[in-house]
Amino acid sequence: MASFKDQARSHYFTYPYFAFRRPAELEGGGQLHPVAIVGGGPVGVTAALELARFGVPSVVIEADDTLAEGSRAICFSRRTLEILDALGVAGAVMKKALPWTHGTSYYKDKPVFRLEMPHGEHDKFYPMVNLQQCYLEKFLTDRAAAEPLIDIRWQSRVVGLTREADKVTLDIETPEGRYPLCARYVIAADGARSVMRQLLGLSLHGQSYEGRYLIADIVLRSDYPTERRAWFDPPSNPGSTVLMHKQPDDIWRIDYQLRDDEDAEQQLQEPRIRQRIAAHLSFIGETKPWELDWFSLYKAHSLCLDDYVEDRVIFAGDAAHLVPIFGVRGLNSGIADANNLGWKLALVIEGKAPPALLRSYGAERRAATFDVFANAGKSTLFMTPPSRGYAVMREAALRLAVDQALTRPLINPRQSQPFYYRESALNTDDRAFAGGPPPGALPPGRRLTDGGYLCDLIGRAFTLLAFDDAMRDYLGPWLAAQAGVSLTVLTDDLRADFDAAPASLYLLRPDGHVAARFKARPSLADLEAALKRAQGNA
Amino acid sequence: MMSLGLSDSDLEQAFDRLAQALDAVGEDKERSFLAALALTLAGRMAGLTEVDAAIAMALRAAER
Ligand SMILES: Cc1cc2nc3c(=O)[nH]c(=O)nc-3n(C[C@H](O)[C@H](O)[C@H](O)COP(=O)(O)OP(=O)(O)OC[C@H]3O[C@@H](n4cnc5c(N)ncnc54)[C@H](O)[C@@H]3O)c2cc1C
């Protein structure tokens, strides 16, 4: 990674400074914390907010004194927005972010593919929004600062760890000395160069791609609408692939591929970067003055840990997996990790579920990672052909796509989609349904007659979705004996979306995924068994 | 217009297999390979109209 600007010189973002505060442990005090989170990046802070919404306190240990440099992640998916909504952060994001639904890919100067992401009245959020990662981190840390259950310790670096049967002790280095911090569980969210991985002797496995991308943010006032634009072999940068995204504050992201025969060091010289960006802006008819804000060199990887759960240390985000950014999956995947882990760890900490529940976090999120690898891998192969064979085929596909639909599907950038935990051990098998969301999937987006959205009603606890008021009487006594299970009766018009009969029942997990569903009214014993299974008690 | 009738995922696999075959055959035999492939595929087409349409399509693509 290289960048030419220090953080304070961003054109649009004022980096906050977070002071170090002496913790009780440095005074010889301290306690056994339920959860310590290593890394106060977006995934670590999201994990802390997830735990807090289930009433679990956490300490976040962050080495830095400010937020991530440069914009890094800029595209956030609808699913990410739903997750952030439950954490009270989506409002701030939506006020600032730029929503989009379309994209265009070009071969030289000719359009060859139009990306259209469905967006309708039933969707609370746009399929995608653009926002600089530093803003997202700011909104998350603002929210965390207002949350009494979260203690973020800035300027505190984990440098060692000791594992015992019932706890983990972290060795923390600070400007005022070192101290040990004990926690029952540790979430390692310390990013791509994870020290936690090194301390446990773990490494990422998988594949790294050859292509190198120069990623730059520029300040440019342009009225061009927010959409994803990609150019293959544009006259401005022959032989390269160029991507462009609009961000708030008149910032534009331009990614361009360095050809194999180009020397990275030479291409990373600021005048050369300016020259290549200027050529591209002139090619697309942008004539206004512009300024370079930030740049970095990027290489795509599909790498992950063999297991995300190492006893009491649980890996999330870039510490667990590195995925190609094409298709916007890096941070979106990390946020989904935190969403999957939060409720499970909370149940385990509270003694309501066995530690085995955490294994399902590893299994489900690794399956999601492999799905990302498959999709992002295909996009990456197309974006940066790894061999002559691929290059020849890509050129043929692009040339044909100018006037033929035949090869256009190959150009689809395969934007991030929510993962369906089809194989999860927490699912209860169902066979009676012909439609609707199966176990492991998320319910469809639906606008309700009262003006709210279905996603507002779910994802806070285990939720039973019923389709007839009569189910209230049937389930009432059983529900009264359950902690953390709520019932929502949906209006008749939603039955079709769930392929539901009046006595059908869906059991949703606290992250909103379907755990079980019953076409006919289930016995309470069957319902109880499904709940136990979804809590890792099978 | 002519359609190969492949699903999107089959098309992706066809793309991969062709790319890998090109890599395996090497640059010096690329021309012979592609010509042999074109002839094989032409032989499987329903008739000359389809062959002509495919040739026209490929000619246009090559001109770009
Ligand atoms: C150029 C670029 C573009 C990208 N674009 C996208 C995109 O459009 N969409 C998308 O979804 N993703 C994108 N990503 C990926 C995204 O930025 C990452 O996936 C995301 O930052 C991962 O978040 P994280 O919290 O896991 O790790 P990080 O953001 O790396 O945070 C880790 C934190 O841990 C701290 N830390 C590290 N070591 C220690 C230690 N020993 N003790 C205490 N703290 C420590 C660090 O200071 C840091 O704050 C992009 C990435 C890059 C580089």
Coordinates of N, CA and C in Angstrom, one line a residue, chain A residues 78 81-82 85-86 90-91 94 119-127 445-447 451-457 460:
Chain A
R78 N -27.5 -3.4 0.1 CA -28.8 -3.3 0.8 C -28.8 -4.1 2.1
L81 N -27.0 -2.3 4.8 CA -27.8 -1.2 5.3 C -28.9 -1.7 6.3
E82 N -29.4 -2.9 6.0 CA -30.4 -3.4 6.9 C -29.8 -3.8 8.2
D85 N -29.1 -0.6 10.1 CA -30.4 -0.1 10.5 C -30.7 -0.6 11.9
A86 N -30.6 -1.9 12.1 CA -30.9 -2.5 13.4 C -29.9 -2.0 14.5
A90 N -28.0 3.3 10.2 CA -28.4 3.5 8.8 C -28.9 4.9 8.5
G91 N -29.5 5.5 9.5 CA -30.0 6.9 9.2 C -28.9 7.8 8.9
M94 N -27.6 7.0 5.4 CA -28.4 7.4 4.3 C -28.5 8.9 4.0
H119 N -35.0 -2.4 -7.7 CA -35.4 -1.6 -6.5 C -36.8 -1.1 -6.6
G120 N -37.6 -1.5 -5.7 CA -39.0 -1.2 -5.8 C -39.6 -0.7 -4.4
E121 N -40.9 -0.5 -4.4 CA -41.6 0.1 -3.3 C -41.4 -0.8 -2.0
H122 N -41.1 -2.1 -2.2 CA -41.0 -3.0 -1.0 C -39.6 -3.0 -0.4
D123 N -38.7 -2.3 -1.0 CA -37.3 -2.2 -0.5 C -37.1 -1.0 0.3
K124 N -36.7 -1.2 1.6 CA -36.5 -0.1 2.5 C -35.3 0.7 2.0
F125 N -34.3 -0.1 1.5 CA -33.0 0.6 1.1 C -32.7 0.3 -0.3
Y126 N -31.9 1.2 -0.9 CA -31.4 1.0 -2.3 C -30.5 -0.3 -2.3
P127 N -30.4 -0.9 -3.5 CA -29.6 -2.1 -3.6 C -28.1 -1.7 -3.3
G445 N -38.0 -8.5 1.0 CA -38.3 -7.1 1.4 C -39.8 -6.9 1.2
R446 N -40.5 -6.4 2.2 CA -41.9 -6.1 2.0 C -42.3 -4.8 2.7
R447 N -43.1 -4.0 2.0 CA -43.7 -2.8 2.7 C -45.0 -3.2 3.4
G451 N -47.2 1.2 6.6 CA -46.1 2.1 6.1 C -44.7 1.7 6.5
G452 N -44.6 0.8 7.4 CA -43.3 0.3 7.8 C -42.8 -0.8 6.9
Y453 N -41.7 -1.5 7.2 CA -41.2 -2.6 6.4 C -41.1 -3.8 7.2
L454 N -41.2 -4.9 6.5 CA -41.0 -6.2 7.2 C -39.7 -6.3 8.0
C455 N -38.6 -5.8 7.4 CA -37.3 -5.9 8.0 C -37.3 -5.1 9.3
D456 N -38.2 -4.2 9.6 CA -38.2 -3.5 10.9 C -38.7 -4.4 12.0
L457 N -39.5 -5.5 11.6 CA -40.1 -6.3 12.6 C -39.3 -7.5 13.0
R460 N -34.4 -8.8 15.6 CA -34.0 -8.2 17.0 C -33.9 -9.4 18.0

